[in-house]
CSV table of C-alpha atoms in Angstrom, one decimal:
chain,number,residue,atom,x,y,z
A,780,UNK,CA,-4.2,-17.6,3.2
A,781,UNK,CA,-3.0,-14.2,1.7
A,782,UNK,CA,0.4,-14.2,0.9
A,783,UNK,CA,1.0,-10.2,1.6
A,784,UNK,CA,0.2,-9.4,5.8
A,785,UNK,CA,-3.1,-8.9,5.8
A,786,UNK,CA,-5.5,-7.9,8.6
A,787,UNK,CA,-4.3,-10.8,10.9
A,788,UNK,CA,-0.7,-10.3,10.5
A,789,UNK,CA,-0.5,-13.2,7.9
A,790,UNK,CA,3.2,-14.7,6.9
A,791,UNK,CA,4.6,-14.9,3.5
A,792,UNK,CA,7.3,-11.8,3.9
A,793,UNK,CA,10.8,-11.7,3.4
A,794,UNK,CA,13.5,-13.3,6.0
A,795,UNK,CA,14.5,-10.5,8.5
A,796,UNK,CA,18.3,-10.5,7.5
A,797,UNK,CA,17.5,-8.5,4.2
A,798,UNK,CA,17.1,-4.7,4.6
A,799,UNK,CA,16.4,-2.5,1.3
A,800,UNK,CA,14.0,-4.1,-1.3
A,801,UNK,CA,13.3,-3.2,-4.7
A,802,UNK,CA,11.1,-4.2,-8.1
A,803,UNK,CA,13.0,-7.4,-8.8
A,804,UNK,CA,12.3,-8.7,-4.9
A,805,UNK,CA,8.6,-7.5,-5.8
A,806,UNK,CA,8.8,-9.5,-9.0
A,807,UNK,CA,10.0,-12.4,-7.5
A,808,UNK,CA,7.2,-12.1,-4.2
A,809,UNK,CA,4.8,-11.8,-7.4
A,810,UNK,CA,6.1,-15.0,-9.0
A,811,UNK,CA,6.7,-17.2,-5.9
A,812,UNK,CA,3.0,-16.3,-4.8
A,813,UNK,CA,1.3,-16.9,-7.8
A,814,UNK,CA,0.0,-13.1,-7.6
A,815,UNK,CA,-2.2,-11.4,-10.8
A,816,UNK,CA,-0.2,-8.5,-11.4
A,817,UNK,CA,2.3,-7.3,-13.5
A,818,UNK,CA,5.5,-5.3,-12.8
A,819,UNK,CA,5.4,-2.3,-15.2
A,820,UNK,CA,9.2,-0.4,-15.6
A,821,UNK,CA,8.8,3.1,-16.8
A,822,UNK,CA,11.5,4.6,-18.1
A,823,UNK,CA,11.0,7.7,-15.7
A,824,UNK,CA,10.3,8.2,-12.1
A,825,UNK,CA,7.2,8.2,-10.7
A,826,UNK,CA,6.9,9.6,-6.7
A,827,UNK,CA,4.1,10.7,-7.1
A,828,UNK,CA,0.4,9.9,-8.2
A,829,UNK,CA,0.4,12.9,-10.9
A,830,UNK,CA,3.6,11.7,-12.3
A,831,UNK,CA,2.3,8.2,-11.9
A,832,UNK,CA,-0.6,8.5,-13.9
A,833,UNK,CA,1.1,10.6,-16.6
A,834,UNK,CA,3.5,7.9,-16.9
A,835,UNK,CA,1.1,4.9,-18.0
A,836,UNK,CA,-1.0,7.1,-19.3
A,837,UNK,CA,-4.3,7.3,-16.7
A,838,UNK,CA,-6.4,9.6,-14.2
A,839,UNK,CA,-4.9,9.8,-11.2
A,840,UNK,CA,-7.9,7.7,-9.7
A,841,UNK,CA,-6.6,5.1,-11.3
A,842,UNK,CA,-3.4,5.0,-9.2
A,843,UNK,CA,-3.7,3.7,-5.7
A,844,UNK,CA,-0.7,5.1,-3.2
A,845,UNK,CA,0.1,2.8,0.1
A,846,UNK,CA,1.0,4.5,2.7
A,847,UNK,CA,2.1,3.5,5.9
A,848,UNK,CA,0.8,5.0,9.2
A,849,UNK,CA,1.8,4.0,12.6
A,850,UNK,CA,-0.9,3.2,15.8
A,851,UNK,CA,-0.1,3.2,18.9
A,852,UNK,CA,3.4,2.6,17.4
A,853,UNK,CA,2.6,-0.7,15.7
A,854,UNK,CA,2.7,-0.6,11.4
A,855,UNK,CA,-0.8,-0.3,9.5
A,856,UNK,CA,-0.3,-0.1,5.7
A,857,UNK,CA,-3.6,2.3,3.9
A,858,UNK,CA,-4.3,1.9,0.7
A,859,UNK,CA,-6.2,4.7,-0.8
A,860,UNK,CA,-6.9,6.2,-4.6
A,861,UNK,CA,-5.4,8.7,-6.5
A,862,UNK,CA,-4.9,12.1,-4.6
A,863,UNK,CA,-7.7,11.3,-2.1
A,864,UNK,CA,-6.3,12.4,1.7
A,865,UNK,CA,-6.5,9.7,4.2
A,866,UNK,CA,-8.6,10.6,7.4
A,867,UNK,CA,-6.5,9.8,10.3
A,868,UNK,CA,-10.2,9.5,12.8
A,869,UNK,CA,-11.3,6.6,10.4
A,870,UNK,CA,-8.3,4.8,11.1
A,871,UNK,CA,-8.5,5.3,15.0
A,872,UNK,CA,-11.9,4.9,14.6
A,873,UNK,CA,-11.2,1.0,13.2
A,874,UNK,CA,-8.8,0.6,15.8
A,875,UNK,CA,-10.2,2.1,18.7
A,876,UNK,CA,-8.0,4.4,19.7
A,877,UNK,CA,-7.5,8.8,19.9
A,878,UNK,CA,-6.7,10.0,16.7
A,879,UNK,CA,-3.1,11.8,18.0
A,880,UNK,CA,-2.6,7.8,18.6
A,881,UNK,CA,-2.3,8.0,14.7
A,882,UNK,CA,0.6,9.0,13.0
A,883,UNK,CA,2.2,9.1,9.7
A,884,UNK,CA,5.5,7.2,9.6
A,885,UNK,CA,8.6,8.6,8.6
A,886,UNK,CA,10.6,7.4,5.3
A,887,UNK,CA,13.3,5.8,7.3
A,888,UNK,CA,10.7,3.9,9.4
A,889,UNK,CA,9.0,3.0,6.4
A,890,UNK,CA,11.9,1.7,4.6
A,891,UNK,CA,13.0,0.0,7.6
A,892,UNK,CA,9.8,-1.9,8.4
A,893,UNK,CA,9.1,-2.7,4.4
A,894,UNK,CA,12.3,-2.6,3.3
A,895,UNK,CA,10.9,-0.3,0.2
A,896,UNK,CA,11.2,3.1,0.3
A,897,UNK,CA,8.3,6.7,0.3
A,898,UNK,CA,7.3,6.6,-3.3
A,899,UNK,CA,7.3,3.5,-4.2
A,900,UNK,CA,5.9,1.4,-2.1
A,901,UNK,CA,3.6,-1.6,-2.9
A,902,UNK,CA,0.9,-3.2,-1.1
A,903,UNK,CA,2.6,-6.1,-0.3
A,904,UNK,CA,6.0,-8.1,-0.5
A,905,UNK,CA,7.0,-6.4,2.7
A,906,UNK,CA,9.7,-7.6,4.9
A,907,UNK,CA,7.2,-8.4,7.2
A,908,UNK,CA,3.3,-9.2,7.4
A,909,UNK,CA,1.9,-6.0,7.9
A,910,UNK,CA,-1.6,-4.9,9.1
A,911,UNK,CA,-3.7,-3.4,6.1
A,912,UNK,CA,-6.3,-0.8,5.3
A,913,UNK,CA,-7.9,-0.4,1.8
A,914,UNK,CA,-10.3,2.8,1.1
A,915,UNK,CA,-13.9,1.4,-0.1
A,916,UNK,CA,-13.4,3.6,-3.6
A,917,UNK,CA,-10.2,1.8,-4.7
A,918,UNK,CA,-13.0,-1.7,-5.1
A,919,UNK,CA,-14.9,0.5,-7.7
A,920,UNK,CA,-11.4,0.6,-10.2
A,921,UNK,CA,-11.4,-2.4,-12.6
A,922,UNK,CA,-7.6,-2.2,-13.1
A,923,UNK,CA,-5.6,0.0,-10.5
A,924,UNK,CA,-1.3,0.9,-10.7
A,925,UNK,CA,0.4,0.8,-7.6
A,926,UNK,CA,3.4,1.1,-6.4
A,927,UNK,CA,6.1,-1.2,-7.6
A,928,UNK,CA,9.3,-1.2,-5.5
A,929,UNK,CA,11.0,1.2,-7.2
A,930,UNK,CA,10.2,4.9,-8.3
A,931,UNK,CA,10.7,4.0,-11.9
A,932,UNK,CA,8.5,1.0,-11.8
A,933,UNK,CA,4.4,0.4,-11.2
A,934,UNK,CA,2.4,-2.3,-10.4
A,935,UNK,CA,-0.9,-3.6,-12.7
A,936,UNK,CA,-3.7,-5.3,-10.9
A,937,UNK,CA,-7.3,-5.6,-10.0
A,938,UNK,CA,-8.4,-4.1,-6.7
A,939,UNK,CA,-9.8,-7.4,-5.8
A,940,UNK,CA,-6.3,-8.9,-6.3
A,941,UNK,CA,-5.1,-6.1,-3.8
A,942,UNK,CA,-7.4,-7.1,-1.5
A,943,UNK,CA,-6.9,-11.3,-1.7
A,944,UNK,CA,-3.2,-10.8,-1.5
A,945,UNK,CA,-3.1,-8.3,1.9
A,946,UNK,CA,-6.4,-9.3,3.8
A,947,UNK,CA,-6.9,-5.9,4.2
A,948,UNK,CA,-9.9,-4.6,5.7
A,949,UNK,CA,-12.0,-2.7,3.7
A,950,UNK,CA,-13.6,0.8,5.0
A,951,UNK,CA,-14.4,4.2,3.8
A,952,UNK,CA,-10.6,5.9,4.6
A,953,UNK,CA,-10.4,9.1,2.4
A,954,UNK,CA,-11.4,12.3,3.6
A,955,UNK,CA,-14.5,14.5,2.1
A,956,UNK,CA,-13.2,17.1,-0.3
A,957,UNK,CA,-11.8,20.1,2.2
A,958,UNK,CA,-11.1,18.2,5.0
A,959,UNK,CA,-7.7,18.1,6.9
A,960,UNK,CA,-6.7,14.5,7.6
């Protein structure tokens, strides 16, 4: 059983009483799960995928973002490469719903549902089992960053990992160059 949320809603998240997370509660998720990745603390902040990359010293491909979208109201994290936009009609499309049923959510709603905040959020060690989507192009990355609870802080793994550790469904989730997602 994944220990991150997954597809099916899985368990292994934090107790509901705690409310802001950061890298150390990702460290010890990581630990307590037996996860493959490593916390990396950078020494400057990293909010987005161009400072990201800079930082450890990558192509921005190489960093995957998680973002977290909301439809119909209910929590879906996405997991996509680098700068790549993600297309909100493939995500109603998976779920069967219009696309204005798709929505981005909001920092506070994001830190209140994963209890980590816009910028550096990871793809899993939520407070709660979330729903996940991963793009189809982060599986071609041998090693991917991500982001590591903190804005100062990444997280090395394999895509593969990623996927073991959310039960995220894999699908193509980034929109062709040009498109407005």
């Amino acid at each position: 059983m994944p220990p991150g949320g997954g597809s099916q809603g899985r368990a292994w998240a934090y107790p509901r009483g705690s409310t802001v997370l950061g890298s150390g509660d990702l460290e010890r998720f990581i630990q307590q799960h037996a996860i493959a990745a490593r916390l990396v603390p950078l020494g400057t902040p990293t909010p987005t995928v161009d400072r990201a990359a800079a930082a450890v010293g990558t192509t921005p491909d190489n960093i995957v973002k998680s973002l977290m979208f909301l439809v119909d109201g209910e929590p879906v994290v996405v997991i996509a490469c680098g700068r790549g936009r993600v297309d909100s009609r493939a995500i109603a499309s998976h779920f069967g719903v219009a696309r204005k049923r798709v929505k981005l959510a909001d920092s506070q709603t994001v830190v209140e549902t994963t209890g980590f905040a816009v910028g550096s959020l990871p793809p899993f060690g939520h407070k709660r089992a979330l729903r996940t989507l991963i793009d189809r192009q982060v599986l071609t990355r041998k090693d991917v960053f991500a982001g590591g609870g903190a804005v100062s802080a990444l997280l090395r793994l394999s895509p593969d990992e990623i996927v073991r550790v959310t039960g995220g469904v894999v699908l193509p989730l980034v929109a062709a160059s040009g498109e407005d997602a």
